Phi, psi and omega in degrees: 000328183293320180295317179298317180295319178298322177298318179297317179298314181296318179300319179295319179294319178299314180299319178298314183287328189246013184305324184297341185267345180066029181242126179281165177303320179292319178297319178299318179298318179295315178300321179296317178299312183292323177298322181285334182219072180303139180089005178295152180272162185299323180297318178294323177297315179299316179295319180295328179271349185060043178242156175287165186293330181289317178296317179298318179299321179294316178299317179297315179302315181294319179290326175294315180297328178283350180085015183264343187226139176249135179242130180233154177293142178268196183295337173235167187289348180269341183271133177239126182260141187245142175208149176285145172276176175300321178294324177295317177298318181294317181292324178294319178296317181291332183274351185303309181295310179300320179295318178297323177298319179299316179296317180296319178298323182299317184264356184306326180295344180267145172300154185306318180297321179288329175300315180297319179295314179302311181297322178295316180293319177298316178299319180298316178295314180299313180300318181297318181285328175291324180295327179275002172076039177306121186274158173294148180295149179260140177268136180250000000 
């Protein structure tokens, strides 16, 4: 329950800091993934976000409608390739400071040494679960 509650707190802080951009935390995560790997396919994006394909398709549709994401046909008709538009690149650049403020606010109650320990432990947990291949949830 604590991890879920911390996620809720962080999401609220992110929304406060980044409200002017109209980008949700999940949308920001998708934009970050695509920015790091332009041309990634939708399936890889879903896996990277640990979301099912329907939720990912909805996030992509919303980002496309906002003008932040471009979707192109892949080598076969089922593959969709993702890239940021110029507006997507601009919004990501503009969101860097506010997003960083949200992250800093989250850990601010801890002394600096404990912040480093927390981040190291969180990275260790994420890495361990990614190494064991934690799959995206399936929609039934």
